[in-house]
Structures are given as structure tokens and as C-alpha cells.
């Protein structure tokens, strides 16, 4: 089947944080799991910095993320600090690559300019689908069929358009997540034609992540379950660009005491207070591993020892057992 990774291809996984603040324990657990999935498969691991959304980027966040990951004992074969064959590994340095790939979509007439404001879309759109609810409302396709004259009129009013991918109306996207099982989404009904480049010129996460994961030859995407509902959109982009589709594993998110997701805003949730209290990396790794049932509580362990104890299949089983009881 096209799109399937041949069995002898080495696993290439990654962690791709956004430097919008310090990594909290939830981010760090996801990083640890992504690393473990790659290393237990004797695969390679890549670090990529997703800093396209400049207004949200915090100064020195990248350096701090790298030093936190290193302090924990995680390592990578390619990354912004060590380079590699698919450099650069920082998205803000890859704009020309996104432009080239966007041009391919434009040439294939898969993209069109949209002049709608968020308020206009919210007014027309039906509420997003409940459990799949992406933050954006469904785009109703207002600008899909504008004539050249209508486009010119909107340009003349000074509005900068975003660019959207045309999504086939009836196309059901289906994939087998290693943890969540079969996931299906009719993208046209849930999100509609979605943004590839924002009206401020910033390339959208959905687009940049696919271009990078594909061009960096990553074939195993392990990330937080909050991105599960984005994956069908990304699969449409893989197909539109003719890239092979990787394997996906969406790992459970760390919840706080109220059962809500950790956010980077909760400042106390990072490594700093733990370090200040004298915790060792092995203790923190033990705590992260215990929080997702890899170990009993209270054990200290190095990441490399953790690799020895698990197989990729065992990781899947444990993660699946977590989502069955957690949600
Ligand atoms: N940069 C995204 C984030 O920090 C993650 C991207 C991904 O893993 O696909 O949430
Ligand atoms: Zn529009």
C-alpha cells in the first residue's frame, strides 16, 4: 500500500515543542514518551523547535527547553543545537521551504485566498463538533468560489487574505492510531477548508508540521492526545503533497488535580521548583514514568534504563490501558 513505511525502515521519531514558555511536566512526559517510543524501537530521535507563531514565542524559551530535556537525560540525533542532514531544525529558519511547498499546492489549485475575519466566520459557522471540537469554528467555504473580480474588490479594500486548503466534501479520513485505535473524521464537516497560511503571513501549524515531518523523513509521530483531532487535516496535507503518511501515537495528557490539562501558564508546573528542591533527574524521570504507569511510584531511574525495560508493544499496551480508565 502506498504510504506505509517499509518494514526495514528505521524508526525516526521526534519531539517538536513550541517555545511559548517553559516545558511543564505534561510536556516533559510527552517528550519522554516520544523519546522512549523511538529508542525502544532502536530508532532515531529528532528535536525540532516550532517557533513560527512569533508573537507567542518567549525569549530564551528554546535554550531553556533544550537544557531541561538534556538535564533529564534525553538525547537526540538531530536538532537545532547539533544540526543534522535535514537542518535547519527551527521552523522560523525554514520559511523558504514552506514557500516552496505552498507553491506546489497553489500550482495544483488546492489552495485559495480567504478574506473572512474570524468574527464573520463565527457568525455563519455552526458550532464545532462536540468531542472533536477544534478551537476554530468550521469554515463554511465563503471564499471558495469567489470570482477574480470579487477577489480584486476584497484586495482593494486592503484586507490581507489567509490561504485555505480545499477539502473534498465527502472525504472521510481514517487512520489507525497506535493508542487511540481507529480514528475517523470528515474534515469538511468538522473544520472545513482549513488555513495553511494565516492572514498575517505566518504559516499555520498544520501545514508546517506536515512539511517538516515529511521532509525530515520522520515516520513515527508521538505527541499529546490534544492533537488527535488535527491529524486528519494533516493526513489530507500529506496526501495533497504526495508524502508518505507516518505512524501516529497520541499519548494521554497529564491532568492536574482538577482533571484539567496542564498549561504552560501554570508556572509552578515546570522543572525549576523540582530542581530547587534538590530532585535528581532520575527521580523526576521516575515520577514521570510512574504518572503514566510505566513504573510503580517512588522509583528513580535513568532514561537509558527505562529503554531496557520496555518494548514498543508494551508501551502501546500501557498507554491504551490509561486512556481506557482515564477518559
Ligand atoms: N508544536 C506543537 C506543540 O507544542 C506540537 C506539534 C506536534 O507534536 O505535532 O503543541
Ligand atoms: Zn473566507
Short mmCIF file of C-alpha atoms and ligand atoms in Angstrom, two decimals:
data_model
loop_
_atom_site.label_atom_id
_atom_site.label_comp_id
_atom_site.label_asym_id
_atom_site.label_seq_id
_atom_site.Cartn_x
_atom_site.Cartn_y
_atom_site.Cartn_z
CA UNK A 1 0.00 0.00 0.00
CA UNK A 2 1.41 3.43 -0.78
CA UNK A 3 2.10 5.49 2.29
CA UNK A 4 3.06 2.57 4.50
CA UNK A 5 6.59 2.62 5.82
CA UNK A 6 8.54 -0.40 4.57
CA UNK A 7 9.29 -2.76 7.49
CA UNK A 8 13.07 -2.39 7.27
CA UNK A 9 12.99 1.42 7.51
CA UNK A 10 14.41 2.55 10.85
CA UNK A 11 12.01 4.38 13.11
CA UNK A 12 12.50 8.15 13.14
CA UNK A 13 10.60 9.92 15.86
CA UNK A 14 10.64 13.47 17.14
CA UNK A 15 9.66 15.95 19.76
CA UNK A 16 8.53 19.30 18.39
CA UNK A 17 7.81 21.79 21.16
CA UNK A 18 6.75 25.41 20.72
CA UNK A 19 8.93 27.83 22.72
CA UNK A 20 5.99 29.71 24.21
CA UNK A 21 7.11 29.13 27.78
CA UNK A 22 8.93 26.57 29.90
CA UNK A 23 8.12 22.90 29.42
CA UNK A 24 5.80 21.73 32.18
CA UNK A 25 5.66 18.18 33.48
CA UNK A 26 2.96 17.33 30.95
CA UNK A 27 5.17 18.43 28.05
CA UNK A 28 8.12 16.61 29.57
CA UNK A 29 6.17 13.38 29.89
CA UNK A 30 5.15 13.62 26.24
CA UNK A 31 8.79 14.25 25.34
CA UNK A 32 9.89 11.25 27.40
CA UNK A 33 7.29 9.03 25.74
CA UNK A 34 8.17 10.20 22.22
CA UNK A 35 11.83 9.51 23.02
CA UNK A 36 11.01 6.09 24.52
CA UNK A 37 8.92 5.08 21.50
CA UNK A 38 11.88 5.88 19.25
CA UNK A 39 14.61 4.41 21.44
CA UNK A 40 12.82 1.16 22.33
CA UNK A 41 12.46 0.63 18.57
CA UNK A 42 16.21 1.34 18.22
CA UNK A 43 15.18 4.34 16.21
CA UNK A 44 16.48 7.85 15.74
CA UNK A 45 15.14 10.87 17.54
CA UNK A 46 14.90 14.44 16.32
CA UNK A 47 14.26 17.68 18.18
CA UNK A 48 12.53 20.45 16.26
CA UNK A 49 11.57 23.88 17.52
CA UNK A 50 8.16 25.11 16.36
CA UNK A 51 8.54 28.85 16.71
CA UNK A 52 6.52 30.15 13.76
CA UNK A 53 3.96 31.93 15.89
CA UNK A 54 6.38 34.76 16.71
CA UNK A 55 4.01 36.78 18.89
CA UNK A 56 3.71 33.79 21.24
CA UNK A 57 7.41 32.93 21.39
CA UNK A 58 9.12 33.81 24.70
CA UNK A 59 12.76 34.93 24.80
CA UNK A 60 15.20 32.16 25.79
CA UNK A 61 12.42 29.56 25.91
CA UNK A 62 14.23 27.41 23.32
CA UNK A 63 17.51 27.34 25.26
CA UNK A 64 15.63 26.53 28.45
CA UNK A 65 13.68 23.71 26.80
CA UNK A 66 16.87 22.21 25.43
CA UNK A 67 18.63 22.40 28.76
CA UNK A 68 15.63 20.90 30.60
CA UNK A 69 15.46 17.97 28.18
CA UNK A 70 19.20 17.41 28.49
CA UNK A 71 19.08 17.68 32.28
CA UNK A 72 16.56 14.84 32.28
CA UNK A 73 18.95 12.73 30.22
CA UNK A 74 17.08 12.73 26.92
CA UNK A 75 19.17 12.91 23.77
CA UNK A 76 18.58 13.39 20.07
CA UNK A 77 20.45 12.57 16.88
CA UNK A 78 19.47 15.74 15.08
CA UNK A 79 18.31 19.07 16.41
CA UNK A 80 18.79 22.82 16.45
CA UNK A 81 21.79 22.63 18.77
CA UNK A 82 23.63 19.83 16.94
CA UNK A 83 22.44 20.14 13.34
CA UNK A 84 21.89 17.16 11.07
CA UNK A 85 21.11 16.19 7.48
CA UNK A 86 17.69 17.88 7.46
CA UNK A 87 18.74 21.19 9.02
CA UNK A 88 17.59 23.73 9.93
CA UNK A 89 15.59 22.28 12.84
CA UNK A 90 14.00 25.57 13.85
CA UNK A 91 10.85 26.41 11.93
CA UNK A 92 11.49 30.15 11.71
CA UNK A 93 14.57 29.29 9.62
CA UNK A 94 12.58 27.16 7.20
CA UNK A 95 10.27 29.77 5.66
CA UNK A 96 11.66 29.26 2.13
CA UNK A 97 10.90 25.56 2.39
CA UNK A 98 7.28 26.30 3.36
CA UNK A 99 7.01 28.75 0.47
CA UNK A 100 8.18 26.11 -2.00
CA UNK A 101 5.77 23.51 -0.67
CA UNK A 102 2.91 26.02 -0.63
CA UNK A 103 3.63 26.77 -4.27
CA UNK A 104 3.07 23.09 -5.09
CA UNK A 105 -0.40 23.30 -3.55
CA UNK A 106 -1.14 26.54 -5.37
CA UNK A 107 0.00 25.02 -8.67
CA UNK A 108 -2.35 22.11 -8.08
CA UNK A 109 -5.18 24.60 -7.40
CA UNK A 110 -5.72 23.16 -3.95
CA UNK A 111 -5.45 26.49 -2.16
CA UNK A 112 -7.49 29.69 -2.29
CA UNK A 113 -7.38 33.07 -0.57
CA UNK A 114 -9.94 33.75 2.16
CA UNK A 115 -10.82 37.28 3.19
CA UNK A 116 -13.13 36.46 6.07
CA UNK A 117 -12.46 37.73 9.56
CA UNK A 118 -12.82 35.38 12.50
CA UNK A 119 -15.95 37.24 13.59
CA UNK A 120 -17.56 36.74 10.18
CA UNK A 121 -16.82 33.03 10.24
CA UNK A 122 -18.17 32.60 13.76
CA UNK A 123 -21.37 34.33 12.72
CA UNK A 124 -22.01 31.95 9.82
CA UNK A 125 -20.49 28.76 11.18
CA UNK A 126 -22.25 26.05 13.03
CA UNK A 127 -20.66 25.20 16.38
CA UNK A 128 -17.73 22.81 16.10
CA UNK A 129 -18.42 19.15 16.59
CA UNK A 130 -18.52 18.36 20.28
CA UNK A 131 -15.72 15.95 21.15
CA UNK A 132 -13.60 16.72 18.14
CA UNK A 133 -14.03 20.43 18.83
CA UNK A 134 -11.06 22.26 17.38
CA UNK A 135 -10.59 25.79 18.68
CA UNK A 136 -11.54 27.21 15.30
CA UNK A 137 -15.15 27.15 14.15
CA UNK A 138 -15.93 25.23 10.98
CA UNK A 139 -15.22 27.35 7.93
CA UNK A 140 -18.34 27.48 5.76
CA UNK A 141 -16.48 27.94 2.46
CA UNK A 142 -17.48 31.57 1.90
CA UNK A 143 -14.47 32.45 -0.29
CA UNK A 144 -14.14 29.12 -2.07
CA UNK A 145 -15.92 30.25 -5.20
CA UNK A 146 -15.13 33.96 -5.39
CA UNK A 147 -14.66 35.24 -8.92
CA UNK A 148 -11.50 37.12 -9.89
CA UNK A 149 -13.50 40.36 -9.77
CA UNK A 150 -14.76 39.64 -6.26
CA UNK A 151 -11.22 38.83 -5.14
CA UNK A 152 -9.93 42.06 -6.59
CA UNK A 153 -12.65 44.01 -4.80
CA UNK A 154 -11.67 42.45 -1.49
CA UNK A 155 -7.97 43.06 -2.14
CA UNK A 156 -8.80 46.68 -2.90
CA UNK A 157 -10.43 47.06 0.50
CA UNK A 158 -6.98 46.35 1.95
CA UNK A 159 -7.77 43.02 3.55
CA UNK A 160 -4.91 40.54 3.68
CA UNK A 161 -6.18 37.07 2.87
CA UNK A 162 -5.36 33.85 4.61
CA UNK A 163 -4.85 30.79 2.40
CA UNK A 164 -7.03 27.73 2.82
CA UNK A 165 -6.78 24.18 1.57
CA UNK A 166 -9.78 22.93 -0.39
CA UNK A 167 -11.17 19.90 1.43
CA UNK A 168 -13.23 17.37 -0.54
CA UNK A 169 -16.77 17.49 0.73
CA UNK A 170 -17.33 13.85 1.37
CA UNK A 171 -13.84 12.60 2.05
CA UNK A 172 -13.70 10.60 5.28
CA UNK A 173 -10.19 10.49 6.70
CA UNK A 174 -9.43 7.36 8.63
CA UNK A 175 -6.24 6.23 10.32
CA UNK A 176 -5.09 3.71 12.89
CA UNK A 177 -3.58 5.44 15.89
CA UNK A 178 -1.30 3.11 17.87
CA UNK A 179 -3.05 4.13 21.08
CA UNK A 180 -6.47 5.57 20.21
CA UNK A 181 -7.23 2.88 17.61
CA UNK A 182 -9.22 3.74 14.51
CA UNK A 183 -9.88 7.45 14.21
CA UNK A 184 -12.22 8.85 11.60
CA UNK A 185 -13.06 12.40 10.73
CA UNK A 186 -14.98 14.02 7.92
CA UNK A 187 -12.77 17.08 7.78
CA UNK A 188 -15.20 19.06 5.62
CA UNK A 189 -17.85 18.78 8.31
CA UNK A 190 -15.67 19.31 11.36
CA UNK A 191 -13.30 22.07 10.25
CA UNK A 192 -13.98 22.69 6.56
CA UNK A 193 -11.35 24.22 4.29
CA UNK A 194 -8.57 25.00 6.73
CA UNK A 195 -5.84 27.61 6.96
CA UNK A 196 -2.41 26.90 5.51
CA UNK A 197 -1.07 30.43 5.87
CA UNK A 198 -2.62 32.99 8.16
CA UNK A 199 -3.63 36.46 7.06
CA UNK A 200 -0.60 37.86 8.92
CA UNK A 201 1.60 35.75 6.63
CA UNK A 202 2.52 33.17 9.28
CA UNK A 203 2.41 29.57 8.06
CA UNK A 204 -0.12 27.56 10.01
CA UNK A 205 0.96 24.80 12.39
CA UNK A 206 -0.98 22.18 10.38
CA UNK A 207 0.98 22.94 7.24
CA UNK A 208 4.45 23.49 8.68
CA UNK A 209 4.28 20.38 10.83
CA UNK A 210 3.47 18.18 7.85
CA UNK A 211 6.13 19.71 5.61
CA UNK A 212 8.74 19.28 8.33
CA UNK A 213 7.75 15.81 9.49
CA UNK A 214 7.80 14.65 5.87
CA UNK A 215 11.00 16.38 4.72
CA UNK A 216 12.81 15.32 7.90
CA UNK A 217 11.81 11.75 6.99
CA UNK A 218 10.02 11.20 10.28
CA UNK A 219 7.85 8.12 10.23
CA UNK A 220 6.63 7.95 13.83
CA UNK A 221 4.71 10.85 15.32
CA UNK A 222 4.23 10.54 19.07
CA UNK A 223 2.54 13.56 20.65
CA UNK A 224 -0.17 14.64 23.05
CA UNK A 225 -3.75 13.49 22.62
CA UNK A 226 -4.79 17.15 22.25
CA UNK A 227 -3.54 16.91 18.66
CA UNK A 228 -5.58 13.84 17.73
CA UNK A 229 -8.26 15.98 16.07
CA UNK A 230 -5.61 17.77 13.97
CA UNK A 231 -4.23 14.57 12.47
CA UNK A 232 -6.97 14.07 9.83
CA UNK A 233 -6.21 17.56 8.48
CA UNK A 234 -2.53 16.70 8.42
CA UNK A 235 -3.22 13.45 6.58
CA UNK A 236 -5.05 15.42 3.89
CA UNK A 237 -1.93 17.56 3.54
CA UNK A 238 0.37 14.54 3.34
CA UNK A 239 -1.80 13.27 0.52
CA UNK A 240 -2.03 16.62 -1.25
CA UNK A 241 1.76 16.94 -1.16
CA UNK A 242 2.37 13.30 -2.08
CA UNK A 243 4.29 12.47 1.11
CA UNK A 244 4.21 9.07 2.83
CA UNK A 245 1.98 9.05 5.90
CA UNK A 246 3.74 8.30 9.20
CA UNK A 247 2.52 6.19 12.09
CA UNK A 248 0.75 8.13 14.83
CA UNK A 249 0.59 7.54 18.58
CA UNK A 250 -1.30 10.15 20.58
CA UNK A 251 -0.36 9.75 24.21
CA UNK A 252 -2.62 10.68 27.14
CA UNK A 253 -2.15 14.17 28.54
CA UNK A 254 -1.14 14.82 32.11
CA UNK A 255 -4.09 16.15 34.05
CA UNK A 256 -3.89 18.44 37.07
CA UNK A 257 -5.73 17.76 40.33
CA UNK A 258 -8.93 19.19 38.88
CA UNK A 259 -8.70 16.77 35.97
CA UNK A 260 -7.85 19.59 33.57
CA UNK A 261 -4.93 19.80 31.18
CA UNK A 262 -1.69 21.35 32.34
CA UNK A 263 -0.94 24.59 30.59
CA UNK A 264 2.33 26.41 30.12
CA UNK A 265 0.78 29.27 32.05
CA UNK A 266 0.82 27.38 35.33
CA UNK A 267 4.35 28.46 36.14
CA UNK A 268 4.90 26.13 39.06
CA UNK A 269 4.47 23.07 36.85
CA UNK A 270 7.96 23.11 35.31
CA UNK A 271 11.27 21.59 36.38
CA UNK A 272 12.55 24.65 38.20
CA UNK A 273 10.82 24.07 41.56
CA UNK A 274 11.77 20.39 41.49
CA UNK A 275 15.41 21.21 40.83
CA UNK A 276 15.35 23.87 43.51
CA UNK A 277 14.03 21.26 45.94
CA UNK A 278 17.03 19.05 45.12
CA UNK A 279 15.31 16.41 42.98
CA UNK A 280 17.61 14.45 40.72
CA UNK A 281 16.91 13.77 37.05
CA UNK A 282 16.39 10.09 37.88
CA UNK A 283 13.77 10.99 40.47
CA UNK A 284 11.92 13.21 38.02
CA UNK A 285 12.08 10.56 35.27
CA UNK A 286 10.76 8.06 37.83
CA UNK A 287 7.90 10.42 38.68
CA UNK A 288 7.03 11.00 35.02
CA UNK A 289 7.18 7.26 34.30
CA UNK A 290 5.01 6.46 37.32
CA UNK A 291 2.45 9.05 36.26
CA UNK A 292 1.81 7.05 33.09
CA UNK A 293 2.03 3.63 34.75
CA UNK A 294 5.36 2.58 33.37
CA UNK A 295 6.70 2.14 36.92
CA UNK A 296 5.41 1.96 40.45
CA UNK A 297 5.57 5.25 42.34
CA UNK A 298 8.80 6.19 44.08
CA UNK A 299 11.38 4.58 41.82
CA UNK A 300 14.34 6.56 40.45
CA UNK A 301 15.53 5.62 37.01
CA UNK A 302 17.61 6.93 34.12
CA UNK A 303 16.05 7.19 30.68
CA UNK A 304 18.51 4.63 29.31
CA UNK A 305 17.46 2.09 31.96
CA UNK A 306 13.84 2.76 31.09
CA UNK A 307 14.57 1.88 27.45
CA UNK A 308 15.87 -1.54 28.56
CA UNK A 309 12.61 -2.35 30.35
CA UNK A 310 10.10 -1.77 27.55
CA UNK A 311 9.27 -2.79 24.02
CA UNK A 312 7.22 -0.57 21.71
CA UNK A 313 4.36 -3.06 22.01
CA UNK A 314 4.44 -2.87 25.81
CA UNK A 315 4.35 0.93 25.63
CA UNK A 316 1.25 0.78 23.44
CA UNK A 317 -0.49 -1.60 25.84
CA UNK A 318 0.20 0.61 28.84
CA UNK A 319 -0.89 3.78 27.05
CA UNK A 320 -4.09 2.09 25.88
CA UNK A 321 -4.89 0.94 29.40
CA UNK A 322 -4.50 4.55 30.53
CA UNK A 323 -6.96 6.01 28.09
CA UNK A 324 -9.48 3.30 28.86
CA UNK A 325 -9.64 4.23 32.51
CA UNK A 326 -8.77 7.91 32.35
CA UNK A 327 -11.31 9.36 29.98
N1 LIG B 1 4.50 22.32 18.49
C1 LIG B 1 3.32 21.66 18.95
C2 LIG B 1 3.07 21.94 20.41
O1 LIG B 1 3.94 22.37 21.12
C3 LIG B 1 3.39 20.15 18.81
C4 LIG B 1 3.47 19.73 17.42
C5 LIG B 1 3.35 18.24 17.20
O2 LIG B 1 3.85 17.45 18.03
O3 LIG B 1 2.78 17.88 16.16
O4 LIG B 1 1.98 21.75 20.87
ZN1 LIG B 2 -13.38 33.43 3.54
#
